[in-house]
Amino acid sequence: MKKTIAIIGMGNMGGAIYRRLCDSMPPEQILVCNRTRPVGIHTKSYFSSNINDLASRADCIILAVKPQSLDELIATLTTDLSKKIIISILAGTTLTTLQKKTGAKKIIRAMPNLPTQVGSGVTAWVATSFMSMKEKNFVKEIFNTFGYEIQLRSEAMITNVSVISGCGPAYFFTLIEMMSAAAQRLGFSAREAEKLATTTFLGSAKLFATGSKSAREWREAVTSKKGVTEAVLKYVKEKKVDTIFYQALKAGIQRSKKLSSS
Ligand SMILES: NC(=O)c1ccc[n+]([C@@H]2O[C@H](COP(=O)([O-])OP(=O)(O)OC[C@H]3O[C@@H](n4cnc5c(N)ncnc54)[C@H](OP(=O)(O)O)[C@@H]3O)[C@@H](O)[C@H]2O)c1
């Protein structure tokens, strides 16, 4: 990547994005802005707590502050952003709001998820119509350093994707907690239960990552006719857990819509 990228807000997500970018471009092309100097920043990466200092030097600006910090940040902004590429990861902040508040035109609204920290994230994104194909390809290059990227057909789909890849890591961790709690009820110690649950899930994920079989094929490989797994999965099906899960996601969508409108 030849462009200069500034990250504004070096918290959990900004820090993760910085580390991913450092793996694929020279640190001197990455500028960082935070109220206080973050630890672990390469000596060749320029740091400033002044947004204008950074914004004037960068071709692309990644906004990674909390949504509630946006107004305070914008209040100090005097740099013309109309020719810069702005990538916002602020949850619930629409392209129209970003356009109005920053005066920028080339804006990407993106939703990365937590596994971005290890380069196995999912980033769903939409762009304003002012972005050229070349600029979108540049943005894709950035997102590819986070993991998988998907351009959404419309901004409305951000709400839907938020309950899939955005919240998704929490579902996985909940499953580990549920399996671990069940193992404890079945007589295992807390440590044994956690180890049994995590190793089973991580091992299955590793197996799946080989790409040799679909999820269904792997499930069938564990499920013998009239066997134990079949009995468990039959119960899950009878209780309509798939429907309950879908309804849970719909509840999340309602919540997301409410948060965006407030
Ligand atoms: N966490 C996730 O899984 C996730 C996933 C997708 C999207 N997001 C989005 O990512 C954004 C960041 O979330 P986070 O969890 O990384 O938040 P965070 O850890 O609180 O980080 C925010 C950072 O912004 C800095 N900051 C605030 N105001 C600033 C200003 N005026 N100038 C410079 N720096 C400023 C803060 O610095 P100080 O600490 O010095 O105030 C802090 O380091 C949010 O908008 C969130 O919606 C998060």
PDB file of C-alpha atoms and ligand atoms in Angstrom:
ATOM      1  CA  MET A   1       0.000   0.000   0.000  1.00  0.00           C
ATOM      2  CA  LYS A   2       1.461   3.343  -1.055  1.00  0.00           C
ATOM      3  CA  LYS A   3      -0.927   5.737   0.672  1.00  0.00           C
ATOM      4  CA  THR A   4      -0.454   7.205   4.147  1.00  0.00           C
ATOM      5  CA  ILE A   5      -3.010   6.003   6.676  1.00  0.00           C
ATOM      6  CA  ALA A   6      -3.930   7.778   9.917  1.00  0.00           C
ATOM      7  CA  ILE A   7      -5.710   5.961  12.727  1.00  0.00           C
ATOM      8  CA  ILE A   8      -7.672   8.252  15.045  1.00  0.00           C
ATOM      9  CA  GLY A   9      -8.387   6.522  18.363  1.00  0.00           C
ATOM     10  CA  MET A  10      -5.919   3.864  19.479  1.00  0.00           C
ATOM     11  CA  GLY A  11      -8.107   1.822  21.828  1.00  0.00           C
ATOM     12  CA  ASN A  12      -9.068  -1.849  21.428  1.00  0.00           C
ATOM     13  CA  MET A  13     -10.017  -1.647  17.762  1.00  0.00           C
ATOM     14  CA  GLY A  14      -7.634   1.140  16.665  1.00  0.00           C
ATOM     15  CA  GLY A  15      -4.738  -0.735  18.295  1.00  0.00           C
ATOM     16  CA  ALA A  16      -5.726  -3.998  16.579  1.00  0.00           C
ATOM     17  CA  ILE A  17      -5.993  -2.211  13.211  1.00  0.00           C
ATOM     18  CA  TYR A  18      -2.564  -0.621  13.743  1.00  0.00           C
ATOM     19  CA  ARG A  19      -0.961  -4.008  14.407  1.00  0.00           C
ATOM     20  CA  ARG A  20      -2.595  -5.551  11.326  1.00  0.00           C
ATOM     21  CA  LEU A  21      -1.467  -2.680   9.089  1.00  0.00           C
ATOM     22  CA  CYS A  22       2.076  -2.847  10.490  1.00  0.00           C
ATOM     23  CA  ASP A  23       2.282  -6.433   9.198  1.00  0.00           C
ATOM     24  CA  SER A  24       1.661  -5.331   5.623  1.00  0.00           C
ATOM     25  CA  MET A  25       3.058  -1.817   5.187  1.00  0.00           C
ATOM     26  CA  PRO A  26       5.989   0.277   6.424  1.00  0.00           C
ATOM     27  CA  PRO A  27       5.263   1.761   9.902  1.00  0.00           C
ATOM     28  CA  GLU A  28       6.277   5.224   8.677  1.00  0.00           C
ATOM     29  CA  GLN A  29       3.193   5.212   6.422  1.00  0.00           C
ATOM     30  CA  ILE A  30       0.936   4.703   9.444  1.00  0.00           C
ATOM     31  CA  LEU A  31       0.170   7.736  11.604  1.00  0.00           C
ATOM     32  CA  VAL A  32      -1.567   7.459  14.947  1.00  0.00           C
ATOM     33  CA  CYS A  33      -3.693   9.845  16.964  1.00  0.00           C
ATOM     34  CA  ASN A  34      -4.885   9.355  20.510  1.00  0.00           C
ATOM     35  CA  ARG A  35      -5.428  11.621  23.474  1.00  0.00           C
ATOM     36  CA  THR A  36      -2.503   9.962  25.240  1.00  0.00           C
ATOM     37  CA  ARG A  37       0.450   8.271  23.530  1.00  0.00           C
ATOM     38  CA  PRO A  38      -0.384   4.554  23.210  1.00  0.00           C
ATOM     39  CA  VAL A  39       2.194   1.911  24.148  1.00  0.00           C
ATOM     40  CA  GLY A  40       3.655  -0.430  21.528  1.00  0.00           C
ATOM     41  CA  ILE A  41       3.806   2.099  18.700  1.00  0.00           C
ATOM     42  CA  HIS A  42       6.709   1.690  16.265  1.00  0.00           C
ATOM     43  CA  THR A  43       9.249   4.528  16.551  1.00  0.00           C
ATOM     44  CA  LYS A  44       8.817   5.179  12.806  1.00  0.00           C
ATOM     45  CA  SER A  45       5.047   5.710  13.097  1.00  0.00           C
ATOM     46  CA  TYR A  46       4.210   9.371  13.557  1.00  0.00           C
ATOM     47  CA  PHE A  47       2.155  10.121  16.681  1.00  0.00           C
ATOM     48  CA  SER A  48       0.152  13.227  17.476  1.00  0.00           C
ATOM     49  CA  SER A  49      -2.775  13.980  19.757  1.00  0.00           C
ATOM     50  CA  ASN A  50      -3.813  16.701  17.326  1.00  0.00           C
ATOM     51  CA  ILE A  51      -6.276  15.412  14.726  1.00  0.00           C
ATOM     52  CA  ASN A  52      -5.516  18.258  12.279  1.00  0.00           C
ATOM     53  CA  ASP A  53      -1.797  17.514  12.359  1.00  0.00           C
ATOM     54  CA  LEU A  54      -2.534  13.946  11.292  1.00  0.00           C
ATOM     55  CA  ALA A  55      -5.450  14.587   8.956  1.00  0.00           C
ATOM     56  CA  SER A  56      -3.396  17.016   6.858  1.00  0.00           C
ATOM     57  CA  ARG A  57      -0.583  14.427   6.429  1.00  0.00           C
ATOM     58  CA  ALA A  58      -2.752  11.381   5.609  1.00  0.00           C
ATOM     59  CA  ASP A  59      -4.450  10.160   2.404  1.00  0.00           C
ATOM     60  CA  CYS A  60      -6.792   7.930   4.371  1.00  0.00           C
ATOM     61  CA  ILE A  61      -8.161   8.398   7.872  1.00  0.00           C
ATOM     62  CA  ILE A  62      -9.527   5.562   9.975  1.00  0.00           C
ATOM     63  CA  LEU A  63     -11.926   6.828  12.639  1.00  0.00           C
ATOM     64  CA  ALA A  64     -11.790   4.442  15.604  1.00  0.00           C
ATOM     65  CA  VAL A  65     -13.053   6.525  18.530  1.00  0.00           C
ATOM     66  CA  LYS A  66     -16.250   5.673  20.431  1.00  0.00           C
ATOM     67  CA  PRO A  67     -19.405   7.046  18.735  1.00  0.00           C
ATOM     68  CA  GLN A  68     -20.004   9.321  21.749  1.00  0.00           C
ATOM     69  CA  SER A  69     -16.504  10.874  21.259  1.00  0.00           C
ATOM     70  CA  LEU A  70     -17.169  11.865  17.639  1.00  0.00           C
ATOM     71  CA  ASP A  71     -18.664  15.313  18.311  1.00  0.00           C
ATOM     72  CA  GLU A  72     -15.827  16.326  20.611  1.00  0.00           C
ATOM     73  CA  LEU A  73     -13.310  15.163  17.990  1.00  0.00           C
ATOM     74  CA  ILE A  74     -15.056  16.959  15.140  1.00  0.00           C
ATOM     75  CA  ALA A  75     -15.259  20.177  17.169  1.00  0.00           C
ATOM     76  CA  THR A  76     -11.466  20.507  16.859  1.00  0.00           C
ATOM     77  CA  LEU A  77     -11.347  19.535  13.167  1.00  0.00           C
ATOM     78  CA  THR A  78     -10.407  22.341  10.751  1.00  0.00           C
ATOM     79  CA  THR A  79      -8.720  20.253   8.016  1.00  0.00           C
ATOM     80  CA  ASP A  80     -10.520  19.956   4.669  1.00  0.00           C
ATOM     81  CA  LEU A  81     -11.425  16.267   4.335  1.00  0.00           C
ATOM     82  CA  SER A  82     -13.255  16.520   1.012  1.00  0.00           C
ATOM     83  CA  LYS A  83     -10.446  14.737  -0.912  1.00  0.00           C
ATOM     84  CA  LYS A  84      -9.451  12.255   1.807  1.00  0.00           C
ATOM     85  CA  ILE A  85     -10.715   8.719   2.203  1.00  0.00           C
ATOM     86  CA  ILE A  86     -12.463   8.317   5.558  1.00  0.00           C
ATOM     87  CA  ILE A  87     -13.046   4.870   7.027  1.00  0.00           C
ATOM     88  CA  SER A  88     -15.357   4.931  10.028  1.00  0.00           C
ATOM     89  CA  ILE A  89     -15.783   1.902  12.274  1.00  0.00           C
ATOM     90  CA  LEU A  90     -18.141   3.763  14.614  1.00  0.00           C
ATOM     91  CA  ALA A  91     -21.086   1.502  15.398  1.00  0.00           C
ATOM     92  CA  GLY A  92     -24.468   3.033  14.515  1.00  0.00           C
ATOM     93  CA  THR A  93     -23.088   6.186  12.834  1.00  0.00           C
ATOM     94  CA  THR A  94     -24.527   6.469   9.321  1.00  0.00           C
ATOM     95  CA  LEU A  95     -22.794   7.640   6.149  1.00  0.00           C
ATOM     96  CA  THR A  96     -25.110  10.687   6.057  1.00  0.00           C
ATOM     97  CA  THR A  97     -24.194  11.665   9.630  1.00  0.00           C
ATOM     98  CA  LEU A  98     -20.494  11.193   8.902  1.00  0.00           C
ATOM     99  CA  GLN A  99     -20.786  13.258   5.717  1.00  0.00           C
ATOM    100  CA  LYS A 100     -22.599  16.069   7.548  1.00  0.00           C
ATOM    101  CA  LYS A 101     -20.258  16.114  10.552  1.00  0.00           C
ATOM    102  CA  THR A 102     -16.890  15.776   8.806  1.00  0.00           C
ATOM    103  CA  GLY A 103     -17.547  17.448   5.458  1.00  0.00           C
ATOM    104  CA  ALA A 104     -15.902  14.423   3.807  1.00  0.00           C
ATOM    105  CA  LYS A 105     -17.320  12.805   0.671  1.00  0.00           C
ATOM    106  CA  LYS A 106     -15.302   9.625   0.202  1.00  0.00           C
ATOM    107  CA  ILE A 107     -16.525   7.707   3.210  1.00  0.00           C
ATOM    108  CA  ILE A 108     -16.562   4.048   4.103  1.00  0.00           C
ATOM    109  CA  ARG A 109     -18.719   2.789   6.942  1.00  0.00           C
ATOM    110  CA  ALA A 110     -17.216  -0.450   8.133  1.00  0.00           C
ATOM    111  CA  MET A 111     -17.985  -3.014  10.769  1.00  0.00           C
ATOM    112  CA  PRO A 112     -14.948  -5.079  11.711  1.00  0.00           C
ATOM    113  CA  ASN A 113     -15.222  -7.705  14.436  1.00  0.00           C
ATOM    114  CA  LEU A 114     -13.083  -8.747  17.382  1.00  0.00           C
ATOM    115  CA  PRO A 115     -10.970 -11.476  15.656  1.00  0.00           C
ATOM    116  CA  THR A 116      -9.434  -8.616  13.609  1.00  0.00           C
ATOM    117  CA  GLN A 117      -6.968  -8.661  16.514  1.00  0.00           C
ATOM    118  CA  VAL A 118      -5.515 -11.921  15.164  1.00  0.00           C
ATOM    119  CA  GLY A 119      -6.011 -11.191  11.439  1.00  0.00           C
ATOM    120  CA  SER A 120      -9.040 -13.522  11.228  1.00  0.00           C
ATOM    121  CA  GLY A 121     -11.726 -10.859  11.412  1.00  0.00           C
ATOM    122  CA  VAL A 122     -14.716 -10.106   9.213  1.00  0.00           C
ATOM    123  CA  THR A 123     -15.147  -6.561   7.943  1.00  0.00           C
ATOM    124  CA  ALA A 124     -18.470  -5.671   6.333  1.00  0.00           C
ATOM    125  CA  TRP A 125     -18.519  -2.291   4.598  1.00  0.00           C
ATOM    126  CA  VAL A 126     -20.409   0.196   2.448  1.00  0.00           C
ATOM    127  CA  ALA A 127     -19.146   3.259   0.601  1.00  0.00           C
ATOM    128  CA  THR A 128     -20.551   6.591  -0.527  1.00  0.00           C
ATOM    129  CA  SER A 129     -20.989   7.006  -4.278  1.00  0.00           C
ATOM    130  CA  PHE A 130     -17.986   9.380  -4.407  1.00  0.00           C
ATOM    131  CA  MET A 131     -15.509   6.519  -4.096  1.00  0.00           C
ATOM    132  CA  SER A 132     -13.827   5.373  -7.331  1.00  0.00           C
ATOM    133  CA  MET A 133     -13.163   1.683  -8.067  1.00  0.00           C
ATOM    134  CA  LYS A 134      -9.438   2.280  -7.485  1.00  0.00           C
ATOM    135  CA  GLU A 135     -10.150   3.835  -4.085  1.00  0.00           C
ATOM    136  CA  LYS A 136     -12.454   0.970  -3.149  1.00  0.00           C
ATOM    137  CA  ASN A 137      -9.737  -1.503  -4.104  1.00  0.00           C
ATOM    138  CA  PHE A 138      -7.316   0.344  -1.841  1.00  0.00           C
ATOM    139  CA  VAL A 139      -9.824   0.086   1.015  1.00  0.00           C
ATOM    140  CA  LYS A 140     -10.260  -3.643   0.296  1.00  0.00           C
ATOM    141  CA  GLU A 141      -6.490  -4.042   0.608  1.00  0.00           C
ATOM    142  CA  ILE A 142      -6.683  -2.509   4.096  1.00  0.00           C
ATOM    143  CA  PHE A 143      -9.582  -4.765   5.129  1.00  0.00           C
ATOM    144  CA  ASN A 144      -7.802  -7.839   3.770  1.00  0.00           C
ATOM    145  CA  THR A 145      -5.124  -7.262   6.407  1.00  0.00           C
ATOM    146  CA  PHE A 146      -7.915  -7.639   9.041  1.00  0.00           C
ATOM    147  CA  GLY A 147      -9.165 -10.961   7.575  1.00  0.00           C
ATOM    148  CA  TYR A 148     -12.175 -11.453   5.278  1.00  0.00           C
ATOM    149  CA  GLU A 149     -13.961  -8.404   3.803  1.00  0.00           C
ATOM    150  CA  ILE A 150     -17.445  -8.127   2.338  1.00  0.00           C
ATOM    151  CA  GLN A 151     -18.926  -5.128   0.554  1.00  0.00           C
ATOM    152  CA  LEU A 152     -22.624  -4.834   1.413  1.00  0.00           C
ATOM    153  CA  ARG A 153     -25.313  -4.149  -1.188  1.00  0.00           C
ATOM    154  CA  SER A 154     -26.816  -1.352   0.906  1.00  0.00           C
ATOM    155  CA  GLU A 155     -26.186   0.509   4.148  1.00  0.00           C
ATOM    156  CA  ALA A 156     -29.331  -1.040   5.635  1.00  0.00           C
ATOM    157  CA  MET A 157     -27.526  -4.404   5.568  1.00  0.00           C
ATOM    158  CA  ILE A 158     -25.071  -3.116   8.216  1.00  0.00           C
ATOM    159  CA  THR A 159     -27.797  -3.714  10.812  1.00  0.00           C
ATOM    160  CA  ASN A 160     -28.225  -7.298   9.638  1.00  0.00           C
ATOM    161  CA  VAL A 161     -24.527  -8.062   9.449  1.00  0.00           C
ATOM    162  CA  SER A 162     -24.024  -6.642  12.941  1.00  0.00           C
ATOM    163  CA  VAL A 163     -25.952  -9.583  14.467  1.00  0.00           C
ATOM    164  CA  ILE A 164     -24.002 -12.084  12.350  1.00  0.00           C
ATOM    165  CA  SER A 165     -20.282 -11.251  12.218  1.00  0.00           C
ATOM    166  CA  GLY A 166     -20.336  -8.238  14.588  1.00  0.00           C
ATOM    167  CA  CYS A 167     -21.883 -10.012  17.589  1.00  0.00           C
ATOM    168  CA  GLY A 168     -20.930 -13.493  16.328  1.00  0.00           C
ATOM    169  CA  PRO A 169     -17.768 -13.909  18.426  1.00  0.00           C
ATOM    170  CA  ALA A 170     -19.947 -13.496  21.562  1.00  0.00           C
ATOM    171  CA  TYR A 171     -22.150 -16.434  20.441  1.00  0.00           C
ATOM    172  CA  PHE A 172     -19.076 -18.614  20.128  1.00  0.00           C
ATOM    173  CA  PHE A 173     -17.866 -17.659  23.601  1.00  0.00           C
ATOM    174  CA  THR A 174     -21.386 -18.230  24.985  1.00  0.00           C
ATOM    175  CA  LEU A 175     -21.340 -21.757  23.518  1.00  0.00           C
ATOM    176  CA  ILE A 176     -18.022 -22.419  25.244  1.00  0.00           C
ATOM    177  CA  GLU A 177     -19.508 -21.140  28.528  1.00  0.00           C
ATOM    178  CA  MET A 178     -22.666 -23.263  28.094  1.00  0.00           C
ATOM    179  CA  MET A 179     -20.689 -26.410  27.252  1.00  0.00           C
ATOM    180  CA  SER A 180     -18.320 -25.773  30.152  1.00  0.00           C
ATOM    181  CA  ALA A 181     -21.213 -25.237  32.609  1.00  0.00           C
ATOM    182  CA  ALA A 182     -22.890 -28.435  31.363  1.00  0.00           C
ATOM    183  CA  ALA A 183     -19.627 -30.376  31.810  1.00  0.00           C
ATOM    184  CA  GLN A 184     -19.400 -29.149  35.416  1.00  0.00           C
ATOM    185  CA  ARG A 185     -22.973 -30.318  36.074  1.00  0.00           C
ATOM    186  CA  LEU A 186     -21.905 -33.700  34.679  1.00  0.00           C
ATOM    187  CA  GLY A 187     -19.168 -34.053  37.288  1.00  0.00           C
ATOM    188  CA  PHE A 188     -16.055 -32.399  35.868  1.00  0.00           C
ATOM    189  CA  SER A 189     -14.032 -29.792  37.759  1.00  0.00           C
ATOM    190  CA  ALA A 190     -14.199 -26.169  36.523  1.00  0.00           C
ATOM    191  CA  ARG A 191     -10.729 -26.464  34.970  1.00  0.00           C
ATOM    192  CA  GLU A 192     -11.464 -29.809  33.310  1.00  0.00           C
ATOM    193  CA  ALA A 193     -14.827 -28.537  32.038  1.00  0.00           C
ATOM    194  CA  GLU A 194     -13.285 -25.429  30.450  1.00  0.00           C
ATOM    195  CA  LYS A 195     -10.476 -27.440  28.865  1.00  0.00           C
ATOM    196  CA  LEU A 196     -12.948 -30.011  27.499  1.00  0.00           C
ATOM    197  CA  ALA A 197     -15.166 -27.296  26.004  1.00  0.00           C
ATOM    198  CA  THR A 198     -12.438 -25.076  24.527  1.00  0.00           C
ATOM    199  CA  THR A 199     -10.337 -27.905  23.107  1.00  0.00           C
ATOM    200  CA  THR A 200     -13.408 -29.499  21.521  1.00  0.00           C
ATOM    201  CA  PHE A 201     -14.507 -26.260  19.846  1.00  0.00           C
ATOM    202  CA  LEU A 202     -11.025 -25.146  18.802  1.00  0.00           C
ATOM    203  CA  GLY A 203     -10.162 -28.613  17.513  1.00  0.00           C
ATOM    204  CA  SER A 204     -13.382 -28.720  15.486  1.00  0.00           C
ATOM    205  CA  ALA A 205     -12.678 -25.231  14.081  1.00  0.00           C
ATOM    206  CA  LYS A 206      -9.175 -26.350  13.098  1.00  0.00           C
ATOM    207  CA  LEU A 207     -10.567 -29.433  11.406  1.00  0.00           C
ATOM    208  CA  PHE A 208     -13.142 -27.334   9.571  1.00  0.00           C
ATOM    209  CA  ALA A 209     -10.426 -24.864   8.517  1.00  0.00           C
ATOM    210  CA  THR A 210      -8.730 -27.642   6.530  1.00  0.00           C
ATOM    211  CA  GLY A 211     -11.525 -27.013   4.014  1.00  0.00           C
ATOM    212  CA  SER A 212     -11.897 -30.693   3.161  1.00  0.00           C
ATOM    213  CA  LYS A 213     -15.570 -30.974   4.240  1.00  0.00           C
ATOM    214  CA  SER A 214     -18.595 -28.714   4.726  1.00  0.00           C
ATOM    215  CA  ALA A 215     -20.015 -28.134   8.240  1.00  0.00           C
ATOM    216  CA  ARG A 216     -22.825 -30.557   7.407  1.00  0.00           C
ATOM    217  CA  GLU A 217     -20.383 -33.247   6.254  1.00  0.00           C
ATOM    218  CA  TRP A 218     -18.295 -32.882   9.418  1.00  0.00           C
ATOM    219  CA  ARG A 219     -21.470 -33.017  11.550  1.00  0.00           C
ATOM    220  CA  GLU A 220     -22.555 -36.183   9.743  1.00  0.00           C
ATOM    221  CA  ALA A 221     -19.094 -37.662  10.307  1.00  0.00           C
ATOM    222  CA  VAL A 222     -19.681 -37.429  14.097  1.00  0.00           C
ATOM    223  CA  THR A 223     -23.327 -38.534  13.975  1.00  0.00           C
ATOM    224  CA  SER A 224     -23.843 -42.297  13.739  1.00  0.00           C
ATOM    225  CA  LYS A 225     -27.307 -43.673  13.054  1.00  0.00           C
ATOM    226  CA  LYS A 226     -29.242 -44.143  16.328  1.00  0.00           C
ATOM    227  CA  GLY A 227     -26.133 -43.032  18.255  1.00  0.00           C
ATOM    228  CA  VAL A 228     -25.497 -40.551  21.084  1.00  0.00           C
ATOM    229  CA  THR A 229     -24.834 -37.440  18.922  1.00  0.00           C
ATOM    230  CA  GLU A 230     -28.002 -38.159  16.949  1.00  0.00           C
ATOM    231  CA  ALA A 231     -30.016 -38.264  20.211  1.00  0.00           C
ATOM    232  CA  VAL A 232     -28.610 -34.881  21.307  1.00  0.00           C
ATOM    233  CA  LEU A 233     -29.184 -33.213  17.926  1.00  0.00           C
ATOM    234  CA  LYS A 234     -32.702 -34.692  17.634  1.00  0.00           C
ATOM    235  CA  TYR A 235     -33.601 -33.010  20.944  1.00  0.00           C
ATOM    236  CA  VAL A 236     -32.119 -29.690  19.727  1.00  0.00           C
ATOM    237  CA  LYS A 237     -34.199 -29.966  16.525  1.00  0.00           C
ATOM    238  CA  GLU A 238     -37.428 -30.858  18.360  1.00  0.00           C
ATOM    239  CA  LYS A 239     -36.978 -27.806  20.613  1.00  0.00           C
ATOM    240  CA  LYS A 240     -36.593 -25.663  17.453  1.00  0.00           C
ATOM    241  CA  VAL A 241     -33.307 -24.139  18.600  1.00  0.00           C
ATOM    242  CA  ASP A 242     -32.687 -22.900  15.028  1.00  0.00           C
ATOM    243  CA  THR A 243     -35.929 -20.865  15.161  1.00  0.00           C
ATOM    244  CA  ILE A 244     -35.096 -19.553  18.637  1.00  0.00           C
ATOM    245  CA  PHE A 245     -31.636 -18.525  17.401  1.00  0.00           C
ATOM    246  CA  TYR A 246     -33.114 -16.681  14.417  1.00  0.00           C
ATOM    247  CA  GLN A 247     -35.611 -14.914  16.703  1.00  0.00           C
ATOM    248  CA  ALA A 248     -32.735 -13.927  18.997  1.00  0.00           C
ATOM    249  CA  LEU A 249     -30.933 -12.352  16.028  1.00  0.00           C
ATOM    250  CA  LYS A 250     -34.123 -10.451  15.123  1.00  0.00           C
ATOM    251  CA  ALA A 251     -34.211  -9.081  18.700  1.00  0.00           C
ATOM    252  CA  GLY A 252     -30.623  -7.898  18.160  1.00  0.00           C
ATOM    253  CA  ILE A 253     -31.645  -6.207  14.903  1.00  0.00           C
ATOM    254  CA  GLN A 254     -34.461  -4.352  16.714  1.00  0.00           C
ATOM    255  CA  ARG A 255     -31.992  -3.192  19.361  1.00  0.00           C
ATOM    256  CA  SER A 256     -29.488  -2.070  16.727  1.00  0.00           C
ATOM    257  CA  LYS A 257     -32.203  -0.035  14.918  1.00  0.00           C
ATOM    258  CA  LYS A 258     -33.229   1.600  18.188  1.00  0.00           C
ATOM    259  CA  LEU A 259     -29.635   2.515  19.059  1.00  0.00           C
ATOM    260  CA  SER A 260     -29.036   4.018  15.591  1.00  0.00           C
ATOM    261  CA  SER A 261     -32.165   6.187  15.829  1.00  0.00           C
ATOM    262  CA  SER A 262     -31.468   7.494  19.360  1.00  0.00           C
TER     263      SER A 262
HETATM  264  N1  LIG B   1     -14.816  -3.395  20.244  1.00  0.00           N
HETATM  265  C1  LIG B   1     -15.350  -3.998  19.188  1.00  0.00           C
HETATM  266  O1  LIG B   1     -15.503  -5.220  19.101  1.00  0.00           O
HETATM  267  C2  LIG B   1     -15.817  -3.156  18.014  1.00  0.00           C
HETATM  268  C3  LIG B   1     -16.203  -3.802  16.837  1.00  0.00           C
HETATM  269  C4  LIG B   1     -16.585  -3.002  15.742  1.00  0.00           C
HETATM  270  C5  LIG B   1     -16.565  -1.624  15.854  1.00  0.00           C
HETATM  271  N2  LIG B   1     -16.210  -1.028  17.022  1.00  0.00           N
HETATM  272  C6  LIG B   1     -16.185   0.432  17.080  1.00  0.00           C
HETATM  273  O2  LIG B   1     -14.841   0.803  17.261  1.00  0.00           O
HETATM  274  C7  LIG B   1     -14.805   2.071  17.895  1.00  0.00           C
HETATM  275  C8  LIG B   1     -13.737   2.024  18.966  1.00  0.00           C
HETATM  276  O3  LIG B   1     -14.097   1.043  19.937  1.00  0.00           O
HETATM  277  P1  LIG B   1     -13.033   0.556  21.009  1.00  0.00           P
HETATM  278  O4  LIG B   1     -13.644  -0.573  21.723  1.00  0.00           O
HETATM  279  O5  LIG B   1     -11.704   0.367  20.332  1.00  0.00           O
HETATM  280  O6  LIG B   1     -12.974   1.885  21.952  1.00  0.00           O
HETATM  281  P2  LIG B   1     -11.848   2.333  22.973  1.00  0.00           P
HETATM  282  O7  LIG B   1     -11.021   1.170  23.373  1.00  0.00           O
HETATM  283  O8  LIG B   1     -12.511   3.159  24.021  1.00  0.00           O
HETATM  284  O9  LIG B   1     -10.921   3.290  22.095  1.00  0.00           O
HETATM  285  C9  LIG B   1     -11.259   4.600  21.736  1.00  0.00           C
HETATM  286  C10 LIG B   1      -9.965   5.387  21.649  1.00  0.00           C
HETATM  287  O10 LIG B   1     -10.270   6.684  21.107  1.00  0.00           O
HETATM  288  C11 LIG B   1      -9.449   7.625  21.777  1.00  0.00           C
HETATM  289  N3  LIG B   1     -10.052   8.958  21.664  1.00  0.00           N
HETATM  290  C12 LIG B   1     -11.246   9.390  22.131  1.00  0.00           C
HETATM  291  N4  LIG B   1     -11.430  10.676  21.825  1.00  0.00           N
HETATM  292  C13 LIG B   1     -10.327  11.083  21.155  1.00  0.00           C
HETATM  293  C14 LIG B   1      -9.924  12.312  20.579  1.00  0.00           C
HETATM  294  N5  LIG B   1     -10.694  13.415  20.671  1.00  0.00           N
HETATM  295  N6  LIG B   1      -8.725  12.368  19.951  1.00  0.00           N
HETATM  296  C15 LIG B   1      -7.935  11.287  19.893  1.00  0.00           C
HETATM  297  N7  LIG B   1      -8.261  10.081  20.421  1.00  0.00           N
HETATM  298  C16 LIG B   1      -9.447   9.985  21.044  1.00  0.00           C
HETATM  299  C17 LIG B   1      -9.413   7.138  23.201  1.00  0.00           C
HETATM  300  O11 LIG B   1      -8.287   7.683  23.851  1.00  0.00           O
HETATM  301  P3  LIG B   1      -8.306   7.910  25.442  1.00  0.00           P
HETATM  302  O12 LIG B   1      -8.409   6.563  26.063  1.00  0.00           O
HETATM  303  O13 LIG B   1      -7.021   8.592  25.706  1.00  0.00           O
HETATM  304  O14 LIG B   1      -9.520   8.774  25.731  1.00  0.00           O
HETATM  305  C18 LIG B   1      -9.306   5.619  23.007  1.00  0.00           C
HETATM  306  O15 LIG B   1      -7.953   5.183  22.932  1.00  0.00           O
HETATM  307  C19 LIG B   1     -16.207   2.358  18.426  1.00  0.00           C
HETATM  308  O16 LIG B   1     -16.784   3.391  17.659  1.00  0.00           O
HETATM  309  C20 LIG B   1     -16.950   1.061  18.245  1.00  0.00           C
HETATM  310  O17 LIG B   1     -18.292   1.291  17.903  1.00  0.00           O
HETATM  311  C21 LIG B   1     -15.807  -1.769  18.102  1.00  0.00           C
END
